Coordinates of C-alpha atoms in Angstrom, one line a residue:
Chain G
M5 CA 133.8 44.1 63.9
M6 CA 131.8 45.4 66.8
W7 CA 128.7 43.4 65.9
R8 CA 130.8 40.2 65.8
L9 CA 132.2 40.9 69.2
G10 CA 128.6 41.5 70.5
L11 CA 127.4 38.2 69.0
A12 CA 130.3 36.3 70.6
L13 CA 129.5 37.9 74.0
L14 CA 125.8 37.0 73.6
L15 CA 126.6 33.3 72.8
F16 CA 129.0 33.2 75.7
A17 CA 126.4 34.7 78.1
L18 CA 123.7 32.2 77.2
P19 CA 125.1 29.1 78.8
V20 CA 125.9 31.1 81.9
R21 CA 122.4 32.3 82.1
A22 CA 121.1 28.7 81.6
A23 CA 123.4 27.5 84.4
D24 CA 122.0 30.1 86.7
E25 CA 118.5 28.9 86.2
P26 CA 117.2 25.8 88.1
V27 CA 117.5 22.6 86.1
P28 CA 114.0 21.7 84.8
D29 CA 112.6 18.3 85.1
E30 CA 113.5 16.3 82.0
K31 CA 110.0 14.9 81.6
E32 CA 108.5 18.3 81.6
E33 CA 108.6 20.4 78.5
P34 CA 110.5 23.6 79.2
K35 CA 108.1 26.5 79.4
V36 CA 108.9 29.3 77.2
E37 CA 107.6 32.6 78.5
A38 CA 108.3 36.0 77.2
P39 CA 110.3 37.8 79.8
P40 CA 108.4 40.6 81.4
P41 CA 109.6 44.0 80.4
A42 CA 112.1 45.5 82.8
G43 CA 110.4 47.5 85.6
A44 CA 106.9 46.3 84.7
E45 CA 106.0 45.7 88.3
S46 CA 107.2 49.1 89.4
N47 CA 105.3 50.8 86.6
K48 CA 102.1 49.1 87.8
D49 CA 102.7 50.3 91.3
V50 CA 103.3 53.8 90.1
A51 CA 100.1 53.6 88.0
I52 CA 98.1 52.5 91.1
K53 CA 99.6 55.2 93.2
E54 CA 98.8 57.8 90.6
E55 CA 95.2 56.6 90.5
E56 CA 95.0 56.8 94.3
I57 CA 96.4 60.4 94.2
E58 CA 93.9 61.3 91.5
D59 CA 91.1 59.9 93.6
E60 CA 92.3 61.9 96.5
E61 CA 92.5 65.1 94.4
A62 CA 89.0 64.4 93.0
G63 CA 87.7 64.2 96.6
K64 CA 89.3 67.5 97.4
I65 CA 87.9 69.1 94.3
E66 CA 84.4 67.9 95.2
D67 CA 84.9 69.9 98.4
V68 CA 84.8 73.0 96.3
K69 CA 81.2 72.9 95.7
E70 CA 81.1 75.2 92.7
K71 CA 82.9 73.8 89.7
S72 CA 84.6 76.2 87.4
I73 CA 84.5 76.2 83.6
Y74 CA 88.3 76.2 83.8
G75 CA 88.4 72.9 85.6
P76 CA 89.5 72.4 89.2
I77 CA 90.3 75.6 91.1
Q78 CA 93.2 75.3 93.5
Q79 CA 92.3 75.3 97.1
R80 CA 92.9 78.6 99.0
L81 CA 96.1 78.5 100.7
F82 CA 95.2 81.2 103.2
D83 CA 91.9 81.3 104.9
Q84 CA 90.5 82.2 108.3
V85 CA 87.5 82.0 110.5
H86 CA 88.2 84.7 113.1
E87 CA 89.9 87.9 112.2
L88 CA 91.1 90.7 114.5
E89 CA 92.4 94.0 113.0
L90 CA 94.2 96.9 114.3
G91 CA 95.3 99.9 112.2
W92 CA 95.2 103.4 111.0
A93 CA 92.4 105.4 109.5
Y94 CA 92.3 108.6 107.5
L95 CA 89.1 110.6 107.0
P96 CA 89.8 113.0 104.2
L97 CA 86.5 114.4 102.9
D98 CA 85.4 116.9 105.5
P99 CA 86.3 120.3 104.2
Y100 CA 86.9 121.7 107.7
V101 CA 88.9 118.9 109.3
K102 CA 91.0 116.0 108.3
G103 CA 90.8 113.0 110.6
Y104 CA 93.7 110.7 111.5
G105 CA 92.6 107.8 113.6
V106 CA 93.0 104.3 114.8
Q107 CA 90.6 101.5 114.4
L108 CA 89.9 98.0 115.8
A109 CA 87.7 95.3 114.1
Y110 CA 86.6 91.8 114.5
T111 CA 85.3 89.7 111.6
Y112 CA 83.8 86.3 111.6
H113 CA 84.3 84.4 108.3
F114 CA 81.4 82.0 107.4
N115 CA 83.1 80.7 104.3
H116 CA 85.2 81.7 101.3
R117 CA 82.7 84.1 100.1
L118 CA 80.9 85.7 103.0
A119 CA 81.9 87.1 106.3
W120 CA 80.4 89.3 109.0
E121 CA 82.4 92.2 110.3
M122 CA 80.8 92.3 113.6
F123 CA 82.3 95.5 114.7
R124 CA 84.7 98.1 113.5
I125 CA 85.3 100.8 116.0
G126 CA 87.5 103.8 115.6
W127 CA 88.6 107.1 117.0
S128 CA 89.8 110.0 115.0
Y129 CA 92.1 112.9 115.9
N130 CA 90.9 115.8 113.8
V131 CA 93.2 118.5 112.5
D132 CA 91.6 121.8 111.3
T133 CA 92.0 122.7 107.6
K134 CA 93.1 126.1 106.4
L135 CA 89.5 126.8 105.5
K136 CA 88.3 126.4 109.0
D137 CA 91.2 128.4 110.5
K138 CA 90.4 131.2 108.0
L139 CA 86.7 131.2 108.8
I140 CA 87.2 131.3 112.6
T141 CA 89.9 134.0 112.5
Q142 CA 88.5 136.2 109.7
A143 CA 84.8 135.9 110.1
S144 CA 83.4 137.3 113.3
N145 CA 80.2 135.4 113.3
V146 CA 81.8 131.9 113.0
S147 CA 82.1 129.8 116.1
P148 CA 84.2 126.6 116.4
D149 CA 81.1 124.9 117.8
E150 CA 79.6 124.9 114.3
F151 CA 82.0 122.3 112.8
P152 CA 81.1 118.8 114.1
A153 CA 83.5 116.2 112.9
V154 CA 83.7 112.4 113.2
L155 CA 85.2 111.6 116.5
F156 CA 84.2 107.9 117.0
W157 CA 82.6 105.5 114.7
G158 CA 81.3 101.9 114.8
N159 CA 80.3 99.8 111.9
S160 CA 78.8 96.4 111.4
D161 CA 79.1 95.1 107.9
L162 CA 78.7 92.1 105.6
V163 CA 81.8 91.3 103.7
L164 CA 81.6 89.7 100.3
K165 CA 84.9 88.2 99.3
L166 CA 84.8 88.5 95.6
L167 CA 88.3 87.6 94.4
Y168 CA 91.1 85.5 95.7
G169 CA 94.3 85.3 93.8
K170 CA 98.0 85.1 93.7
Q171 CA 100.6 87.1 91.9
T172 CA 104.3 86.5 91.3
F173 CA 106.6 89.2 92.4
L174 CA 109.4 89.5 89.8
N175 CA 108.7 85.9 88.9
R176 CA 110.3 84.8 92.2
T177 CA 107.9 85.1 95.1
V178 CA 104.2 84.3 95.2
I179 CA 101.9 86.8 96.9
H180 CA 98.4 85.8 97.9
F181 CA 95.7 88.4 98.0
E182 CA 92.0 89.0 98.2
I183 CA 89.6 91.7 97.1
F184 CA 86.3 92.2 98.9
A185 CA 83.3 94.5 99.1
V186 CA 81.6 95.6 102.3
G187 CA 78.3 97.1 103.2
G188 CA 76.4 97.7 106.4
V189 CA 75.3 100.2 109.1
S190 CA 77.3 102.8 110.9
L191 CA 77.0 104.6 114.2
V192 CA 78.9 107.9 114.2
F193 CA 79.6 110.2 117.0
R194 CA 80.5 113.7 115.8
N195 CA 81.8 116.5 117.9
P196 CA 83.3 119.9 117.1
Y197 CA 86.3 119.3 119.5
N198 CA 88.8 116.6 119.9
I199 CA 88.6 114.2 122.7
F200 CA 91.5 115.8 124.5
D201 CA 89.7 119.1 124.7
M202 CA 87.0 117.4 126.8
D203 CA 84.2 119.6 125.4
F204 CA 81.1 117.6 124.6
Q205 CA 78.6 120.5 124.6
N206 CA 77.4 120.0 121.0
P207 CA 77.7 116.3 120.2
R208 CA 75.8 114.4 117.5
L209 CA 75.0 110.7 117.7
E210 CA 74.1 109.6 114.2
I211 CA 73.3 106.6 112.2
G212 CA 74.1 105.9 108.5
L213 CA 74.9 103.3 105.9
N214 CA 78.3 102.5 104.7
A215 CA 79.8 100.7 101.7
G216 CA 83.2 100.1 100.2
F217 CA 85.8 97.7 99.1
G218 CA 89.2 96.5 100.2
F219 CA 92.3 94.6 99.4
R220 CA 94.2 92.1 101.5
I221 CA 97.7 90.7 101.2
W222 CA 98.8 87.7 103.2
F223 CA 102.2 87.5 104.8
N224 CA 101.5 84.1 106.2
P225 CA 98.4 82.1 107.4
T226 CA 98.2 84.2 110.5
W227 CA 99.0 87.7 109.4
S228 CA 97.8 89.9 106.6
V229 CA 97.6 93.5 105.8
R230 CA 94.4 95.2 104.6
M231 CA 93.6 98.3 102.8
D232 CA 90.0 99.6 103.0
L233 CA 88.2 102.4 101.3
R234 CA 84.6 103.0 102.4
D235 CA 82.1 105.7 102.4
T236 CA 79.5 106.4 105.0
V237 CA 76.3 108.3 104.3
I238 CA 75.1 109.8 107.6
L239 CA 71.3 109.7 107.5
F240 CA 69.8 110.5 110.9
C241 CA 70.9 112.2 114.1
F242 CA 69.4 110.7 117.3
N243 CA 69.9 113.5 119.7
R244 CA 68.9 116.3 117.3
A245 CA 66.3 114.4 115.4
D246 CA 67.4 115.7 112.1
F247 CA 68.5 114.3 108.8
P248 CA 72.0 115.8 108.0
I249 CA 72.8 113.6 104.9
K250 CA 76.5 113.9 105.3
N251 CA 79.2 112.0 103.6
S252 CA 82.3 110.6 105.3
A253 CA 84.9 108.6 103.5
L254 CA 87.5 106.4 105.3
L255 CA 90.8 105.1 104.1
G256 CA 92.1 102.3 106.3
L257 CA 95.3 100.4 106.6
T258 CA 95.2 97.6 109.1
L259 CA 97.1 94.7 110.3
A260 CA 94.9 91.6 110.6
L261 CA 95.4 88.5 112.8
G262 CA 93.5 85.5 111.5
F263 CA 92.9 82.3 113.4
Chain R
M15 CA 100.5 119.0 124.4
R16 CA 100.6 118.8 120.7
R17 CA 104.1 117.3 120.8
S18 CA 102.9 114.6 123.1
R19 CA 100.1 113.8 120.7
R20 CA 102.5 113.6 117.8
R21 CA 104.7 111.3 119.9
L22 CA 101.7 109.2 120.6
M23 CA 101.0 109.0 116.8
L24 CA 104.5 107.8 116.3
I25 CA 104.5 105.3 119.2
V26 CA 101.3 103.5 118.0
P27 CA 102.9 102.3 114.7
I28 CA 106.0 101.1 116.5
L29 CA 103.9 99.2 119.0
C30 CA 101.9 97.6 116.2
G31 CA 105.2 96.5 114.6
C32 CA 106.3 94.9 117.8
L33 CA 102.9 93.2 118.1
W34 CA 103.3 91.8 114.7
A35 CA 106.9 90.5 115.4
V36 CA 105.8 88.9 118.6
G37 CA 102.7 87.4 117.0
S38 CA 104.6 85.8 114.2
L39 CA 106.7 83.8 116.6
P40 CA 104.1 81.1 117.3
A41 CA 103.5 80.6 113.6
R42 CA 107.2 80.2 113.0
A43 CA 107.4 77.7 115.9
A44 CA 104.5 75.8 114.4
E45 CA 106.4 75.7 111.1
A46 CA 109.3 74.2 112.8
E47 CA 107.1 71.5 114.3
G48 CA 105.6 70.9 110.8
E49 CA 102.1 71.6 112.1
V50 CA 100.9 74.4 110.0
M51 CA 103.0 75.5 107.1
D52 CA 101.9 73.8 104.0
Y53 CA 102.9 76.9 102.1
G54 CA 106.6 76.2 102.4
K55 CA 106.7 74.1 99.3
V56 CA 108.6 74.7 96.1
Y57 CA 106.5 76.3 93.4
A58 CA 107.0 76.7 89.7
I59 CA 105.9 80.0 88.2
Q60 CA 103.6 79.5 85.3
Y61 CA 104.4 81.4 82.1
R62 CA 102.4 84.6 81.4
A63 CA 99.2 84.0 79.5
Y64 CA 99.0 87.7 78.4
R65 CA 101.6 90.1 77.4
M66 CA 101.3 93.8 76.5
N67 CA 102.9 95.6 73.6
H68 CA 101.5 98.9 72.3
E69 CA 98.7 100.0 74.6
F70 CA 96.1 102.5 73.6
S71 CA 93.6 103.3 76.3
V72 CA 90.8 105.6 77.3
G73 CA 89.3 106.0 80.7
M74 CA 87.5 108.0 83.4
T75 CA 89.0 109.3 86.6
F76 CA 87.5 110.8 89.7
L77 CA 89.3 113.4 91.8
P78 CA 87.6 113.5 95.2
M79 CA 89.9 115.6 97.4
D80 CA 89.0 119.1 96.5
A81 CA 86.6 120.7 99.0
F82 CA 84.8 122.9 96.6
Y83 CA 84.6 120.7 93.5
K84 CA 84.7 117.0 92.7
F85 CA 86.3 116.5 89.3
F86 CA 85.6 113.8 86.7
A87 CA 88.1 113.5 83.9
G88 CA 88.4 111.8 80.6
T89 CA 91.8 110.2 80.2
F90 CA 93.8 109.1 77.2
H91 CA 96.9 106.9 77.5
Y92 CA 99.6 105.4 75.3
V93 CA 101.8 102.9 76.9
L94 CA 104.9 101.4 75.3
H95 CA 105.6 98.1 77.0
F96 CA 109.3 97.4 76.7
D97 CA 109.1 94.0 78.4
D98 CA 107.1 92.2 81.1
L99 CA 108.6 94.4 83.8
W100 CA 109.0 97.9 82.3
A101 CA 106.8 100.3 80.3
W102 CA 106.6 103.9 79.5
E103 CA 103.3 105.7 79.7
N104 CA 102.1 109.0 78.2
H105 CA 98.9 110.3 79.7
F106 CA 96.5 113.1 79.2
S107 CA 93.7 113.8 81.5
F108 CA 91.0 116.3 80.7
A109 CA 88.8 117.6 83.6
K110 CA 87.6 120.9 82.3
Y111 CA 83.8 121.2 82.3
L112 CA 83.5 117.9 84.2
D113 CA 83.5 119.3 87.7
V114 CA 80.7 118.9 90.2
D115 CA 80.1 121.7 92.8
T116 CA 80.0 120.2 96.3
G117 CA 77.8 123.0 97.6
L118 CA 80.4 124.3 100.0
T119 CA 80.5 127.8 98.4
K120 CA 76.7 128.0 98.9
E121 CA 76.9 126.7 102.4
L122 CA 79.6 129.3 103.4
N123 CA 77.5 132.0 101.9
N124 CA 74.2 130.9 103.5
R125 CA 75.6 130.2 107.0
W126 CA 78.2 132.9 107.4
H127 CA 77.8 135.2 104.5
V128 CA 81.3 134.4 103.3
S129 CA 82.2 134.2 99.7
P130 CA 85.4 132.3 98.9
T131 CA 87.4 134.0 96.1
D132 CA 90.1 131.5 95.6
T133 CA 88.7 128.2 94.4
P134 CA 91.0 127.0 91.6
K135 CA 89.8 124.3 89.2
I136 CA 91.9 121.6 87.6
D137 CA 91.5 121.8 83.8
Y138 CA 93.8 119.2 82.5
V139 CA 97.0 117.2 83.3
L140 CA 99.7 116.0 80.9
D141 CA 102.3 113.6 82.2
T142 CA 104.7 110.9 81.3
N143 CA 105.4 108.0 83.6
L144 CA 107.7 105.1 84.1
M145 CA 105.6 102.0 84.7
L146 CA 107.0 99.1 86.7
K147 CA 105.0 95.8 86.6
P148 CA 106.5 93.5 89.2
L149 CA 103.4 91.5 89.9
Y150 CA 101.6 89.2 87.6
G151 CA 99.1 86.5 88.5
K152 CA 95.6 85.2 88.4
M153 CA 92.7 85.3 90.7
V154 CA 89.5 83.5 91.0
L155 CA 86.1 85.2 91.1
F156 CA 83.6 83.4 93.4
D157 CA 85.7 80.2 93.1
R158 CA 84.4 79.8 89.6
W159 CA 86.1 82.2 87.0
V160 CA 89.8 82.6 86.6
I161 CA 90.9 86.2 85.9
Y162 CA 94.5 87.1 84.9
S163 CA 95.8 90.2 86.4
E164 CA 98.9 92.4 86.7
S165 CA 99.8 95.0 89.3
Y166 CA 101.8 98.1 88.4
F167 CA 103.4 101.2 89.9
L168 CA 103.8 104.6 88.3
L169 CA 106.3 107.4 88.8
G170 CA 106.3 110.4 86.5
L171 CA 106.6 114.1 85.7
G172 CA 104.2 116.4 84.0
A173 CA 102.3 119.6 84.0
I174 CA 98.9 120.4 85.5
H175 CA 96.7 123.3 84.2
V176 CA 94.8 124.9 87.1
T177 CA 92.4 127.7 86.2
S178 CA 94.7 129.8 84.1
A179 CA 98.3 128.6 84.6
F180 CA 100.5 125.5 84.2
F181 CA 102.3 124.1 87.2
P182 CA 104.9 121.4 87.3
T183 CA 103.8 118.2 88.9
V184 CA 105.2 114.9 90.1
D185 CA 102.9 111.9 90.3
V186 CA 103.0 108.5 91.8
G187 CA 100.4 105.8 91.3
A188 CA 99.5 102.1 91.5
G189 CA 97.0 100.0 89.8
I190 CA 95.8 96.6 88.8
R191 CA 95.2 95.4 85.3
V192 CA 92.6 92.7 84.6
F193 CA 93.0 90.9 81.3
L194 CA 89.8 90.3 79.3
S195 CA 91.5 88.8 76.2
D196 CA 94.8 89.0 74.3
T197 CA 94.0 92.5 73.2
L198 CA 91.6 94.0 75.8
S199 CA 92.1 94.7 79.4
L200 CA 90.8 96.9 82.2
R201 CA 92.9 99.0 84.6
F202 CA 91.9 100.2 88.0
E203 CA 94.3 102.7 89.4
V204 CA 95.0 105.4 91.9
R205 CA 97.4 108.3 91.2
D206 CA 98.4 111.3 93.3
Y207 CA 99.7 114.5 91.7
V208 CA 101.8 116.8 93.8
Y209 CA 102.2 120.2 92.3
L210 CA 103.7 123.5 93.3
E211 CA 101.1 126.2 93.1
E212 CA 101.3 129.9 93.9
K213 CA 100.0 129.3 97.4
G214 CA 102.3 126.3 98.0
V215 CA 102.3 122.6 97.5
E216 CA 99.0 121.0 96.6
N217 CA 98.0 117.5 95.8
A218 CA 95.3 115.9 93.7
L219 CA 94.3 112.3 94.2
S220 CA 92.6 110.5 91.3
L221 CA 90.8 107.2 91.1
G222 CA 90.5 105.8 87.6
V223 CA 89.1 103.1 85.4
V224 CA 90.8 102.6 82.1
F225 CA 89.8 100.6 79.1
C226 CA 92.8 99.3 77.2
Y227 CA 93.5 98.0 73.8
N228 CA 96.7 96.0 73.3
G229 CA 98.0 96.9 69.8
F230 CA 100.2 94.5 67.9
A231 CA 99.6 91.9 70.5
E232 CA 100.6 89.1 68.2
D233 CA 104.2 90.4 68.1
R234 CA 104.6 89.3 71.7
K235 CA 103.2 85.8 71.5
V236 CA 103.1 83.6 74.5
V237 CA 106.0 81.2 74.6
P238 CA 105.0 77.6 73.7
E239 CA 104.5 75.1 76.5
E240 CA 107.8 73.3 75.9
E241 CA 109.6 76.5 76.8
V242 CA 107.4 77.0 79.9
E243 CA 109.1 74.0 81.6
S244 CA 112.5 75.3 80.7
T245 CA 111.7 78.8 82.1
A246 CA 110.1 77.5 85.3
R247 CA 112.2 78.0 88.4
E248 CA 112.1 77.2 92.0
V249 CA 110.7 79.9 94.2
K250 CA 109.6 80.6 97.7
P251 CA 105.9 81.2 98.1

């Protein structure tokens, strides 16, 4: 029944459609052309646009000089050229004192992989351990002058940015991060007393090598937070001309401003 | 004098917080003008490529905080992964005979003729932890190799054997797992054990590398791609 109704409607519609079209010249043979499929023009446009987008993406991919075996690697969302840091430092390895400090650093980023931490300067407020207290109070021949501890430090390091990635937090928020390694030279000023004591009778100005690694999480393109773990091996003392070969580790938590 | 110094140590972080808040204002303004913020797009979260099930692992940790000895320890773990977010870890760490003398005892003796009598050594630790794995993602090594990773946090209870006695301990930790294949992965982690000793509260920080085998990995197969689209959701970056 339905197909009959459909056929009747089709027959009814044909004359209407013919009436809508312009009347062809009687001498000319009416041209019979297959009607183009609906939306063919728009599909073509879409295809062209897609090709254009692909070309643009290909251009972007070429910007990433190294090609991956996994195909195109997504461009880094967060990157920086200049970086300024301010934060805390903890120096835990000295058996006689624990250092709690602040540090300031500036880093110039050459590219995605390499940066130069031009300077990292810091000051530490040293708190005596129980061992030092016991030694001073219980042993008569022990003087507080005999425990030089890191008071100031200055580093200049190369930064190798090994890994950049993103992780989803509870499948809801994307967090971008970076893992890097550092290595360079250190200048260390060690003194048995804190800066507030204003006693610089037995200072030591020393040079050493430092290496470590760190982790950065971005909040936005401007701000990120860094965690650093590095170790300095003190090699030579300038003002005493000796080779102390001391180890000083530093745990850092800093807020970084990138621009 | 000491009080004023402590106040100073409190004021510095507050000032840093204020600096951050003020500094983020221009970025937000720029966002409003549409200048900078390309990151404000809608993302779809990709489905996990690797999922853990029964994890058997061995590793090596380093405990650097003791003044007299630096300890190395062999570690053994079994982790039951309930789902992508929660897991339960049982962990045994054996440090006896793996300590390295820092030379401090000798230094004290040579310089001041002092011999410390109380230098306890950590022998082993047995603990059970709840593992929370809220972060999963991928990273790129040198813009070339893609590495899948997972970050996790640990909270647990246990017992630590120091020299000749057991002490109760509470531990917290965090780590990152790097997937090598469906069944193999590497974990890099840091843990801190806080334990109540005869002298008082002590703590032992450990840095570890763990080699993991994912048993029965095929039981937790990755969902096929058709389901990936259905599980994708809109998120903020």
